[in-house]
mmCIF file of C-alpha atoms and ligand atoms in Angstrom:
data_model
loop_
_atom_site.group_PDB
_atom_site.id
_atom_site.type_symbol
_atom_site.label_atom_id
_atom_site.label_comp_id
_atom_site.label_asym_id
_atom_site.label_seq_id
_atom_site.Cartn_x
_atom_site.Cartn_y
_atom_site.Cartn_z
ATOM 1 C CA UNK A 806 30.890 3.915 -7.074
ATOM 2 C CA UNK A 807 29.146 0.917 -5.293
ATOM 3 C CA UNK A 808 26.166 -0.158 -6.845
ATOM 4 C CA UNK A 809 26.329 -3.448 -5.580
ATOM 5 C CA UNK A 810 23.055 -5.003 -3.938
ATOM 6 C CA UNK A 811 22.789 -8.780 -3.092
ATOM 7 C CA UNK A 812 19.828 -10.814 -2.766
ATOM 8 C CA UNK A 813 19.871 -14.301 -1.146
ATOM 9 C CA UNK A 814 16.883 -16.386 -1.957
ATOM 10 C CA UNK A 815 16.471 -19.252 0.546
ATOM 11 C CA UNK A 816 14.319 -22.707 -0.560
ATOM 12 C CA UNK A 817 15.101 -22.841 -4.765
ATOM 13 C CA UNK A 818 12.075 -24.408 -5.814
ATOM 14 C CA UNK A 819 8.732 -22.939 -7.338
ATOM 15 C CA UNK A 820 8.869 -20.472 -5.184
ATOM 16 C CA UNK A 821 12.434 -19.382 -4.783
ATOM 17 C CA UNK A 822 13.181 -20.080 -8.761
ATOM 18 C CA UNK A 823 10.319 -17.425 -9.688
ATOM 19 C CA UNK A 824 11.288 -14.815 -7.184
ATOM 20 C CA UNK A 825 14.857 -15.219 -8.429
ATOM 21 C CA UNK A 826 14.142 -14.692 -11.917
ATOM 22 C CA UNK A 827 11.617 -11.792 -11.380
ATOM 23 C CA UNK A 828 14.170 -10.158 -9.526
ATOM 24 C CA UNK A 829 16.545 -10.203 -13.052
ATOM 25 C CA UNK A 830 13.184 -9.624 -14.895
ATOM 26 C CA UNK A 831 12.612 -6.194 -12.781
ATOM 27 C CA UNK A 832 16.474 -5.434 -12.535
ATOM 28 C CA UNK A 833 16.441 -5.434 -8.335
ATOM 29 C CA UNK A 834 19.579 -7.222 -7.987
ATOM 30 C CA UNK A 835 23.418 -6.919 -8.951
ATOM 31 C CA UNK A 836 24.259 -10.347 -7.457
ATOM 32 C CA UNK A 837 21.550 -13.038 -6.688
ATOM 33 C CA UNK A 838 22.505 -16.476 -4.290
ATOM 34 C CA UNK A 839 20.022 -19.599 -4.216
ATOM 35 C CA UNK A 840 20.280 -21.482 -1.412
ATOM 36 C CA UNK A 841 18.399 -24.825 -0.695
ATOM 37 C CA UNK A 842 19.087 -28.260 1.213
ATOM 38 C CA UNK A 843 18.916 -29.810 -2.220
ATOM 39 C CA UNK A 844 21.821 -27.945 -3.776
ATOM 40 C CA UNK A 845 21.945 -29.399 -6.988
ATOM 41 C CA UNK A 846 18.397 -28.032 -7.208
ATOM 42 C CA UNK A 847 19.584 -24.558 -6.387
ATOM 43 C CA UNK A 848 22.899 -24.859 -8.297
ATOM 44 C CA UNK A 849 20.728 -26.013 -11.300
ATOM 45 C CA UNK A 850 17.874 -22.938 -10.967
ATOM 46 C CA UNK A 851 20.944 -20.206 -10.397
ATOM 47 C CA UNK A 852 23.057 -21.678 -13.790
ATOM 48 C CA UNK A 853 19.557 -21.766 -15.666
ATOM 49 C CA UNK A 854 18.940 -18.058 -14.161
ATOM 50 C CA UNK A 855 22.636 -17.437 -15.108
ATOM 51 C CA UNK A 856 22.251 -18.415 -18.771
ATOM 52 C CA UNK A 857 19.376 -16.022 -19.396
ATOM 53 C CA UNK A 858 21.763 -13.362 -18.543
ATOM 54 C CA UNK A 859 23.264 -13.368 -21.698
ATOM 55 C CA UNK A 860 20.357 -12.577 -23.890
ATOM 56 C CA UNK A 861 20.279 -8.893 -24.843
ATOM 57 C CA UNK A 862 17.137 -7.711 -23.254
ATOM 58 C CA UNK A 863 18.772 -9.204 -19.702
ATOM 59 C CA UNK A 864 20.964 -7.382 -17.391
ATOM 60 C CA UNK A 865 24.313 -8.988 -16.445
ATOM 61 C CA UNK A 866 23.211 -10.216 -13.465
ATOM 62 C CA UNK A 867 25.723 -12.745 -11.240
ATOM 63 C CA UNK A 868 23.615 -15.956 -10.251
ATOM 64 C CA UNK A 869 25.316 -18.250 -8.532
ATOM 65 C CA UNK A 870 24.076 -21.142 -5.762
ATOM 66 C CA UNK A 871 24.770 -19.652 -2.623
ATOM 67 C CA UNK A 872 25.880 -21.016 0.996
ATOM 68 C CA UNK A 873 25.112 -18.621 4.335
ATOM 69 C CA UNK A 874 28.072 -16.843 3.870
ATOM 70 C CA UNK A 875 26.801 -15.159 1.317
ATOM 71 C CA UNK A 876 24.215 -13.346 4.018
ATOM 72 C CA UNK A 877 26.898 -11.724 5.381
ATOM 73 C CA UNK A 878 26.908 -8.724 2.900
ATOM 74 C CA UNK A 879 23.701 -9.395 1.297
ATOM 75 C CA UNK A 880 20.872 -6.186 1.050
ATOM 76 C CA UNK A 881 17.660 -8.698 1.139
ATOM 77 C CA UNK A 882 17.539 -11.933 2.022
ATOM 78 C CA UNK A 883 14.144 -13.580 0.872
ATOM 79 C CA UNK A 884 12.925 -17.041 2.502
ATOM 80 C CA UNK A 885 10.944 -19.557 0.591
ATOM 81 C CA UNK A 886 12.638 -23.039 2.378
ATOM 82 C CA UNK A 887 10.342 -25.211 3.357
ATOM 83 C CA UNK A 888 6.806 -27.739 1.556
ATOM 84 C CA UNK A 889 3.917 -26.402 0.369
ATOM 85 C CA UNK A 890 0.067 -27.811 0.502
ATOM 86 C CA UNK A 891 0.538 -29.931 -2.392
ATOM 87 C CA UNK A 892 -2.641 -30.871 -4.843
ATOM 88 C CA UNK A 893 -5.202 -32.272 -3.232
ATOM 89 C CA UNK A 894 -4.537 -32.178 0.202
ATOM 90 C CA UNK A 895 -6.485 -30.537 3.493
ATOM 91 C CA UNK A 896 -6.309 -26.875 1.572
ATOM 92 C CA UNK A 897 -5.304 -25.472 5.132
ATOM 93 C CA UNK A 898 -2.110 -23.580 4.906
ATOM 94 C CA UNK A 899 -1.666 -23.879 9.290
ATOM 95 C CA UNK A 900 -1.110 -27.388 8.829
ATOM 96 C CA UNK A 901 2.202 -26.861 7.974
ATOM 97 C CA UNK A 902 3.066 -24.941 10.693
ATOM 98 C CA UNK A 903 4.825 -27.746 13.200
ATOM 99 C CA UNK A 904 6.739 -28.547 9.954
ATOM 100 C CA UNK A 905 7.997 -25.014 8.704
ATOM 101 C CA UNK A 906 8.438 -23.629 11.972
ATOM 102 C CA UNK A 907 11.147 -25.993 12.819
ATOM 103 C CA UNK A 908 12.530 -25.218 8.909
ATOM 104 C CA UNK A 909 12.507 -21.318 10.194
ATOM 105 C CA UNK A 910 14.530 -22.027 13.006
ATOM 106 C CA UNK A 911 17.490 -23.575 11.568
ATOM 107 C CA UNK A 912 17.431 -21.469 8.699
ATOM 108 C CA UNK A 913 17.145 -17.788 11.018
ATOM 109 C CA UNK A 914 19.578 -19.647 13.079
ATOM 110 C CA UNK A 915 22.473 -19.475 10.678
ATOM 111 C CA UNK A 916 21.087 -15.645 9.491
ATOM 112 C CA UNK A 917 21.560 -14.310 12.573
ATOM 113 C CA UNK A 918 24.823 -15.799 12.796
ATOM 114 C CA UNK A 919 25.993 -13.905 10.050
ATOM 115 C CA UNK A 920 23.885 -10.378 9.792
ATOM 116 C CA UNK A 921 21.546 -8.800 11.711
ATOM 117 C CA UNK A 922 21.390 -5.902 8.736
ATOM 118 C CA UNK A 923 19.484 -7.259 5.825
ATOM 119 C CA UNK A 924 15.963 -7.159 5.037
ATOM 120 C CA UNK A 925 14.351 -10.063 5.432
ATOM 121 C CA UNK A 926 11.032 -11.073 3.325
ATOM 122 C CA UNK A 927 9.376 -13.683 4.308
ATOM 123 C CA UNK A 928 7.017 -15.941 2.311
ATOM 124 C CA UNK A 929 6.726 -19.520 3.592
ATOM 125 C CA UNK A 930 4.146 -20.668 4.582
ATOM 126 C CA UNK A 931 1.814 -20.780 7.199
ATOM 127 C CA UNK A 932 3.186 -17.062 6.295
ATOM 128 C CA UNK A 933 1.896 -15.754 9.450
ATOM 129 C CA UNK A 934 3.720 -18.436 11.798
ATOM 130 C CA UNK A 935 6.786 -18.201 10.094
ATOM 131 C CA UNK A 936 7.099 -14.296 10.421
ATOM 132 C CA UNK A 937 6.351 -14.636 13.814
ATOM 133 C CA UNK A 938 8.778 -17.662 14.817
ATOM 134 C CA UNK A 939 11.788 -15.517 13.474
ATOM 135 C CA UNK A 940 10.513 -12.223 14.634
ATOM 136 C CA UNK A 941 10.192 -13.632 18.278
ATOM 137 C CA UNK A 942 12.798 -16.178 18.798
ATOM 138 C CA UNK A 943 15.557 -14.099 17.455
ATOM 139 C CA UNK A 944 17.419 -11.144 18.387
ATOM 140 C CA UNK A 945 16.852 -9.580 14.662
ATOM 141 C CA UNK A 946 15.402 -6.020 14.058
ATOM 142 C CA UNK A 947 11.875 -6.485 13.873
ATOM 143 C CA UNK A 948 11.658 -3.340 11.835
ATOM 144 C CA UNK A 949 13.494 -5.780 9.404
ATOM 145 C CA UNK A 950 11.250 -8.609 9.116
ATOM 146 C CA UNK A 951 8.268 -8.208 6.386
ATOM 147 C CA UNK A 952 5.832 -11.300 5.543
ATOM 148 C CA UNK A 953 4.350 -11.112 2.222
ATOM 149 C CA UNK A 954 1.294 -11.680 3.849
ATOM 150 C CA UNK A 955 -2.317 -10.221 2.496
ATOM 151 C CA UNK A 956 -0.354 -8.425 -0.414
ATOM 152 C CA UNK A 957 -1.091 -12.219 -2.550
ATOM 153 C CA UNK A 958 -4.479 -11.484 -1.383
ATOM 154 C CA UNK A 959 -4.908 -8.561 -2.679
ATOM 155 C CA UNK A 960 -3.871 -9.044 -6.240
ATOM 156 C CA UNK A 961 -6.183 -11.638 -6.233
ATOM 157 C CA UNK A 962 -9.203 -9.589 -5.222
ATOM 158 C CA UNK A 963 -8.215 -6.960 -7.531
ATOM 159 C CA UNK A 964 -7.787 -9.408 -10.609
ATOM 160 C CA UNK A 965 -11.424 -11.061 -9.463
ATOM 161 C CA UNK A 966 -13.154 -7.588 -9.102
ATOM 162 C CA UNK A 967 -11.063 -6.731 -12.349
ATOM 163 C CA UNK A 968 -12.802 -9.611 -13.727
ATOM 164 C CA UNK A 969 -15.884 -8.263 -12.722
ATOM 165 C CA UNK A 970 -16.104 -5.150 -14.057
ATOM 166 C CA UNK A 971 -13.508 -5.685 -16.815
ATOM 167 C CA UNK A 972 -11.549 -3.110 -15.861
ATOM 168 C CA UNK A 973 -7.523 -2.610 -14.934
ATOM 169 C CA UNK A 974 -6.783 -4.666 -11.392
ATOM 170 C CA UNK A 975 -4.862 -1.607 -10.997
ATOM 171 C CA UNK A 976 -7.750 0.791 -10.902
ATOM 172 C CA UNK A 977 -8.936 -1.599 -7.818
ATOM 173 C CA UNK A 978 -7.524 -0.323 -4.180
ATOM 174 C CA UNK A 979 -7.803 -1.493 -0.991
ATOM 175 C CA UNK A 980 -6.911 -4.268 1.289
ATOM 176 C CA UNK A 981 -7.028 -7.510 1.968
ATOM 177 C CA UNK A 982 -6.212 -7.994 5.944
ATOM 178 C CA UNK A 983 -5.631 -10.688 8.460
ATOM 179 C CA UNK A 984 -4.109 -14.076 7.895
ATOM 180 C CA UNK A 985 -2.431 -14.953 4.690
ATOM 181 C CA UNK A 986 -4.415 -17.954 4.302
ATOM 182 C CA UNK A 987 -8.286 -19.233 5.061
ATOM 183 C CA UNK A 988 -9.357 -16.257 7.475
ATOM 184 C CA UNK A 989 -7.949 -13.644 4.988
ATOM 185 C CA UNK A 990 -11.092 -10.872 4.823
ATOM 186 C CA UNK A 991 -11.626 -7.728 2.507
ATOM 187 C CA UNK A 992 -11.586 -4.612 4.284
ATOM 188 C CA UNK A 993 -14.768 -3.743 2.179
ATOM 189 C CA UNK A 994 -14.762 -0.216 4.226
ATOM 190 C CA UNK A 995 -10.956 0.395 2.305
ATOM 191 C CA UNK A 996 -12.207 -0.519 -1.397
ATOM 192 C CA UNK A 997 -12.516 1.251 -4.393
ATOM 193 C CA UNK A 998 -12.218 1.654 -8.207
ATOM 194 C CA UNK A 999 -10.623 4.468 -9.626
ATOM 195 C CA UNK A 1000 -12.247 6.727 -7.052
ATOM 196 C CA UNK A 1001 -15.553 5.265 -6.994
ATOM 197 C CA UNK A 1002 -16.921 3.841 -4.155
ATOM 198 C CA UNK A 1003 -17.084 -0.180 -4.180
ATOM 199 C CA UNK A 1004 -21.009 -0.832 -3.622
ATOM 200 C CA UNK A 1005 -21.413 2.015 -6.679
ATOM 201 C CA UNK A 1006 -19.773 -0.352 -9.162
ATOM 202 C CA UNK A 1007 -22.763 -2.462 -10.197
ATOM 203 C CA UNK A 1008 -24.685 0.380 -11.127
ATOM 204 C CA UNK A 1009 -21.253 2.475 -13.026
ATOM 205 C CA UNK A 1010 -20.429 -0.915 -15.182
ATOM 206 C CA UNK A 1011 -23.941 -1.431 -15.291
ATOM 207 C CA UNK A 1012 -24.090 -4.751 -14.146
ATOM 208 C CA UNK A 1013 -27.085 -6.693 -12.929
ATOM 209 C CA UNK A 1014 -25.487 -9.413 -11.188
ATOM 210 C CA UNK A 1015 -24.794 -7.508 -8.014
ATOM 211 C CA UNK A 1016 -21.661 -7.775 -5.954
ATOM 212 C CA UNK A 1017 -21.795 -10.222 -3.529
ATOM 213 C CA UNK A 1018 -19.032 -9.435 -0.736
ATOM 214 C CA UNK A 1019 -19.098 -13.214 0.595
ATOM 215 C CA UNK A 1020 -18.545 -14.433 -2.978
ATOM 216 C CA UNK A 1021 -15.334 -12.508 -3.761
ATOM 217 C CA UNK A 1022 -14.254 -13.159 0.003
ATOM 218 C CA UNK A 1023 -14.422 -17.397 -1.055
ATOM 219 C CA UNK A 1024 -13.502 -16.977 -4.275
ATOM 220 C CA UNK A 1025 -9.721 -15.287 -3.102
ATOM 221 C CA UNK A 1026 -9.177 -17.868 -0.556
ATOM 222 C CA UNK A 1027 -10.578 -21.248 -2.648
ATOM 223 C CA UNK A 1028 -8.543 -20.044 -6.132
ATOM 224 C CA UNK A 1029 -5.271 -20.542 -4.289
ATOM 225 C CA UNK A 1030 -6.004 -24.455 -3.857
ATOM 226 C CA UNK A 1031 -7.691 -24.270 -7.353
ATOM 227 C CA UNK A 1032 -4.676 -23.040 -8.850
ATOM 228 C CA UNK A 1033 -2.481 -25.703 -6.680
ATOM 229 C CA UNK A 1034 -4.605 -28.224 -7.309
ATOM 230 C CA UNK A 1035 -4.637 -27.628 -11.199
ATOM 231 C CA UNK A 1036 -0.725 -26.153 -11.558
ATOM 232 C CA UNK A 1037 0.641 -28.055 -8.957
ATOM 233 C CA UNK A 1038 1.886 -24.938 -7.258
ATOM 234 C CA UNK A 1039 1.824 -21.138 -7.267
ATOM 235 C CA UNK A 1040 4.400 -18.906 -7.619
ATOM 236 C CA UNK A 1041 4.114 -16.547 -9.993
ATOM 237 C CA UNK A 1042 2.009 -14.147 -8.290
ATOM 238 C CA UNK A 1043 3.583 -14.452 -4.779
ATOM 239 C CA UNK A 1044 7.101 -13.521 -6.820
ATOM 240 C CA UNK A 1045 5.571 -10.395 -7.840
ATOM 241 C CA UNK A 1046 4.743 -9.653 -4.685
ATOM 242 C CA UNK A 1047 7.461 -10.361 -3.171
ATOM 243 C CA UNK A 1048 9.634 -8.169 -5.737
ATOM 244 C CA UNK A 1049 6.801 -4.974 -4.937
ATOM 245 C CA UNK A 1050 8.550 -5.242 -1.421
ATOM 246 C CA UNK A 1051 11.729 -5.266 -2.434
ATOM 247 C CA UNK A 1052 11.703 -2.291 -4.749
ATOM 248 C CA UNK A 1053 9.818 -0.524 -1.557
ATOM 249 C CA UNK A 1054 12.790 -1.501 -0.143
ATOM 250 C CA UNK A 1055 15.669 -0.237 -2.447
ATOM 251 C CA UNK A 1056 14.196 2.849 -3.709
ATOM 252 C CA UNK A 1057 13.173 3.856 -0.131
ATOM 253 C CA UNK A 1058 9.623 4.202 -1.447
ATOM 254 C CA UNK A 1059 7.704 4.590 2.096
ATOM 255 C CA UNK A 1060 4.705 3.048 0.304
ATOM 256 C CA UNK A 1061 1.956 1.328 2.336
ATOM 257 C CA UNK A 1062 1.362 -2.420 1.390
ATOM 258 C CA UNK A 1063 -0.727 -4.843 3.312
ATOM 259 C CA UNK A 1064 2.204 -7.315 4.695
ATOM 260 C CA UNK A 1065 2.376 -9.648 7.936
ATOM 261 C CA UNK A 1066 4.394 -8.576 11.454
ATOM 262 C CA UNK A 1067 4.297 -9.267 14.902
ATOM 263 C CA UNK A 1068 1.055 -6.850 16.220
ATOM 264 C CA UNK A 1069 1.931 -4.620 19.261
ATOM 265 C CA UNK A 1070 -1.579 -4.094 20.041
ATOM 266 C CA UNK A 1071 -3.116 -3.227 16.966
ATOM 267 C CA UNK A 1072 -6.760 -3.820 17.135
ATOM 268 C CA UNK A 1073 -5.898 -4.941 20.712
ATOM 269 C CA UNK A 1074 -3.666 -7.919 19.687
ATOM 270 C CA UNK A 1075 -0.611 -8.950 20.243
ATOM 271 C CA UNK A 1076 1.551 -12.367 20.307
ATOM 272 C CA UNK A 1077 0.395 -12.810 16.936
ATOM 273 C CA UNK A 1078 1.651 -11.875 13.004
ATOM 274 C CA UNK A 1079 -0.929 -10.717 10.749
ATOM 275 C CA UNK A 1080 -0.918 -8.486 7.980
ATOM 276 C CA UNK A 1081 -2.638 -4.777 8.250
ATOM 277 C CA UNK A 1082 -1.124 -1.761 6.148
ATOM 278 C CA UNK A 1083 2.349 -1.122 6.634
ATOM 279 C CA UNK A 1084 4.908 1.834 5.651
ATOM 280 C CA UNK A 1085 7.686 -0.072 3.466
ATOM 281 C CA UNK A 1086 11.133 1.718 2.858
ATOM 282 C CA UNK A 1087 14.550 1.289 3.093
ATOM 283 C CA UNK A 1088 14.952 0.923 6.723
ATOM 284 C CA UNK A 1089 11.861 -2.270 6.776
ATOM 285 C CA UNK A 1090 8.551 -1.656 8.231
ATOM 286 C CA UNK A 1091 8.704 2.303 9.015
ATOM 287 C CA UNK A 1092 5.291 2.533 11.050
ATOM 288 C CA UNK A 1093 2.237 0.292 11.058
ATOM 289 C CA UNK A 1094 -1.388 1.809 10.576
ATOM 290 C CA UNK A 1095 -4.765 1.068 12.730
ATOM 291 C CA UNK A 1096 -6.611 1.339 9.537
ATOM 292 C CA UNK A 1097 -10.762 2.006 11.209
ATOM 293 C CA UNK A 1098 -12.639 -1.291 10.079
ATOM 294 C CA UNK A 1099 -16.129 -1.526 10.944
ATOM 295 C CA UNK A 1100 -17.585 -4.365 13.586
ATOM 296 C CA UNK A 1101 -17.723 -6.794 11.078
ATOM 297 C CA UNK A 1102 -14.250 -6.752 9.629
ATOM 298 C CA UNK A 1103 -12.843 -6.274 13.652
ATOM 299 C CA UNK A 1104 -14.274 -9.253 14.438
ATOM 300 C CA UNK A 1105 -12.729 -11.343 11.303
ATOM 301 C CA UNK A 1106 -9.361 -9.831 12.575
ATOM 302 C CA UNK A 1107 -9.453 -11.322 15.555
ATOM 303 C CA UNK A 1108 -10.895 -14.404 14.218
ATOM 304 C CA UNK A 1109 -7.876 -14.507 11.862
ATOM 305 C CA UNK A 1110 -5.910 -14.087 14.839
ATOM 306 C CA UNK A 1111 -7.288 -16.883 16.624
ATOM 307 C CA UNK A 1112 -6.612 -19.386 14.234
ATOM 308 C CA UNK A 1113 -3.134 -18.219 13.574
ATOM 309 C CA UNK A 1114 -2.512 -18.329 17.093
ATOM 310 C CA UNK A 1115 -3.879 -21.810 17.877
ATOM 311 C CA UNK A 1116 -1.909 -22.798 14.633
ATOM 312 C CA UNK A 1117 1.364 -21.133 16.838
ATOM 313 C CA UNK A 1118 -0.118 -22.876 19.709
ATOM 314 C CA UNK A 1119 -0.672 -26.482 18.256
ATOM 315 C CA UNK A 1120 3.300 -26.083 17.445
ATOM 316 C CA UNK A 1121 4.523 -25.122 20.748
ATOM 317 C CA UNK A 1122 5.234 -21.895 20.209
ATOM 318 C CA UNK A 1123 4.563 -19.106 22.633
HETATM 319 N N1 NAD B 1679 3.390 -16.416 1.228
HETATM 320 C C1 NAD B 1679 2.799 -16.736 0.097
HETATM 321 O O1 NAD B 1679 1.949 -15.991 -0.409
HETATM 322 C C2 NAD B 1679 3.172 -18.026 -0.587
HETATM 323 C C3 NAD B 1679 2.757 -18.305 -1.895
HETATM 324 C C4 NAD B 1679 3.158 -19.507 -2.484
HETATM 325 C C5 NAD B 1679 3.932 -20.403 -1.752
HETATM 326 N N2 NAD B 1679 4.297 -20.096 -0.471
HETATM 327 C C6 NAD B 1679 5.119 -20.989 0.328
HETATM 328 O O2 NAD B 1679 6.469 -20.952 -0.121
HETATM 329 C C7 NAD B 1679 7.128 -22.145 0.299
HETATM 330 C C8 NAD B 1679 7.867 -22.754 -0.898
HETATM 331 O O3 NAD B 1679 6.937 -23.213 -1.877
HETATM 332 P P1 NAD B 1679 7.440 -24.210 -3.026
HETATM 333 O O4 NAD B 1679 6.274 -24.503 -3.898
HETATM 334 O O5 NAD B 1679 8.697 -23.676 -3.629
HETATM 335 O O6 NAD B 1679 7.752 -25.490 -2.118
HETATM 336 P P2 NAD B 1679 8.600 -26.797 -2.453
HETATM 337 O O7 NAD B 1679 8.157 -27.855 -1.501
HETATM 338 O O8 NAD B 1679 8.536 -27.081 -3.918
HETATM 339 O O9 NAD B 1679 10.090 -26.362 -2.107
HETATM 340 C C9 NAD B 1679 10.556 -26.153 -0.828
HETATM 341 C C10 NAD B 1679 12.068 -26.078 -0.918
HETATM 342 O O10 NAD B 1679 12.567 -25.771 0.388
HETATM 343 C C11 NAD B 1679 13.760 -26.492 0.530
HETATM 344 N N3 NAD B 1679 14.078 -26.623 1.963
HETATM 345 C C12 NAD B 1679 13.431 -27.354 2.895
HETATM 346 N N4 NAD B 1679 14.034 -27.207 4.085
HETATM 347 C C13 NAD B 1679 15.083 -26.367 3.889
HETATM 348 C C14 NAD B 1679 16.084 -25.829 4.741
HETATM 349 N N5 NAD B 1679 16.150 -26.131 6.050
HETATM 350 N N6 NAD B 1679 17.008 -25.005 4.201
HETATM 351 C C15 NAD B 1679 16.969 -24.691 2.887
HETATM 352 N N7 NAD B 1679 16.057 -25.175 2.035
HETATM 353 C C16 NAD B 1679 15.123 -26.007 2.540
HETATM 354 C C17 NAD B 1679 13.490 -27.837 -0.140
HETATM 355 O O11 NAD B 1679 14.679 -28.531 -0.450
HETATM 356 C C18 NAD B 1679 12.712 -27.382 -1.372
HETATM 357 O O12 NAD B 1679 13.580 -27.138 -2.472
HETATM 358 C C19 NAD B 1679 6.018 -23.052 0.869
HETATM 359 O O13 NAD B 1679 6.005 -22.976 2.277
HETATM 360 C C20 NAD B 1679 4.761 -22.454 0.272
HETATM 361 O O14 NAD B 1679 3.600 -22.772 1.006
HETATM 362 C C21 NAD B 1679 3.942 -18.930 0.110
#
């Protein structure tokens, strides 16, 4: 019986360390490769990884440090490579883009060299440039290419409304859509608690400070600097997303998740990534949906899809 599955995590730093270890944590992986340009620093987080193995609540999971070999019969290959916005700097996620774009092309480069079969999550950032660099300038399944996207986003709405109304996050549904990043909106026509309608929520929890829509929308893009800018990083909650997708993945879930692709005219866009609900399973991105969003939330999509496109224009990239 094969129950192998292999995940290769590329870039083995905050990012790639956390997804690595959440992957053990959640059981998703038989066999999991970090690969980074630093390799001591991957060597070091798979060994670490590796000795956590042996405690009895762990699963005998093989960590090793990984080369792009290893891609050749791997099930998911996740990509983290590339710098963050560190503390204190412009808290723009597109500036990055000239940088990471050029990090996505050598690193899809020596992917497609060796598979053209695994499923590929992307998180680095500018999210939404980087999906669309290796969903356009490769010859790769686009079915098989998933940014993270929005989902971030959406944890963090649900853990501020949670907040809120001191309830489960979980009990909180609906999207966050558009670019993962500044011009990231709530789809406030989606949202709910537990069945009851978002604008009823003040009066259920009996609340007097009412609900302000612009608030939340601030407060989910500003406490990603505030958390860099205090931590030094995130990467706990992008792990956990990033693991969601990859058990849609292996248990062939066909769940729909806000995550970042290429549009093909969605909301009359196109040459563009940006997140909307997706159908996850185990063959990638099964179908996309054109989820109705009133006037105002259209016209923050294709805001958001303005800036990621000048972002994708300011680094030469058609
Ligand atoms: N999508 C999301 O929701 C989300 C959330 C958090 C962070 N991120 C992004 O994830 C990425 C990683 O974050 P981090 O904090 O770990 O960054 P980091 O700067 O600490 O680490 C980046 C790592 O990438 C490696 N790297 C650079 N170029 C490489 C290449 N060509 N091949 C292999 N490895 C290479 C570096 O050696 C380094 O170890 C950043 O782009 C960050 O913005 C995305």
């Amino acid at each position: 019986m094969n129950n192998r599955r292999k995940i290769v995590v590329i870039g083995a730093s905050n990012v790639g360390s956390a997804v690595a270890n959440k992957i053990a944590d959640f059981q998703l992986a038989t066999e999991v490769a970090l690969i980074d340009l630093n390799e001591d620093k991957a060597w070091g987080e798979a060994k670490d990884s590796s000795h956590a193995t042996s405690c009895i609540y762990s699963t005998n999971i093989k960590f090793h440090l990984g080369d792009y070999d290893d891609c050749k019969d791997a099930n998911i290959i996740v990509i983290t490579a590339g710098p963050s916005i560190r503390p204190g700097e412009t808290p723009d996620r597109l500036k990055l883009a000239g940088t990471n774009a050029k990090i996505m092309q050598s690193v899809f480069g020596e992917i497609v060299k060796r598979t053209k079969s695994a499923m590929i999550i992307m998180i680095t950032n500018p999210l939404d440039v980087a999906t669309y660099v290796v969903s356009t300038q490769f010859d790769y399944p686009r079915n098989l290419i998933l940014g993270t996207g929005t989902m971030l986003e959406t944890y963090r709405f649900r853990r501020i409304l949670a907040d809120k109304y001191q309830v489960d996050p979980k009990n909180i549904n609906g999207y966050v859509l558009g670019e993962h990043g500044n011009a990231a909106f709530v789809a406030w026509s989606t949202t709910g608690c537990a069945g009851f309608p978002i604008d009823d929520l003040d009066e259920y929890f009996h609340k007097t400070d009412k609900l302000s829509h612009e608030a939340v929308e601030q407060e989910l893009v500003q406490v990603a600097y505030d958390v860099i800018n205090r931590k030094g990083f995130t990467n706990t909650g992008i792990a956990m997303a990033a693991c969601r997708f990859i058990k849609a993945v292996l248990y062939d879930e066909h769940t729909i998740l806000p995550c970042s692709a290429v549009l093909e005219g969605e909301y009359g866009l196109k040459d563009v990534a940006l997140s909307i609900p997706r159908m996850v399973c185990a063959d990638g991105i099964m179908r996309s949906f054109e989820v109705h969003l009133t006037d105002d939330e259209l016209e923050k999509m294709h805001k958001a899809a303005q800036s990621v496109r000048s972002a994708l224009d300011g680094a030469g990239i058609k």
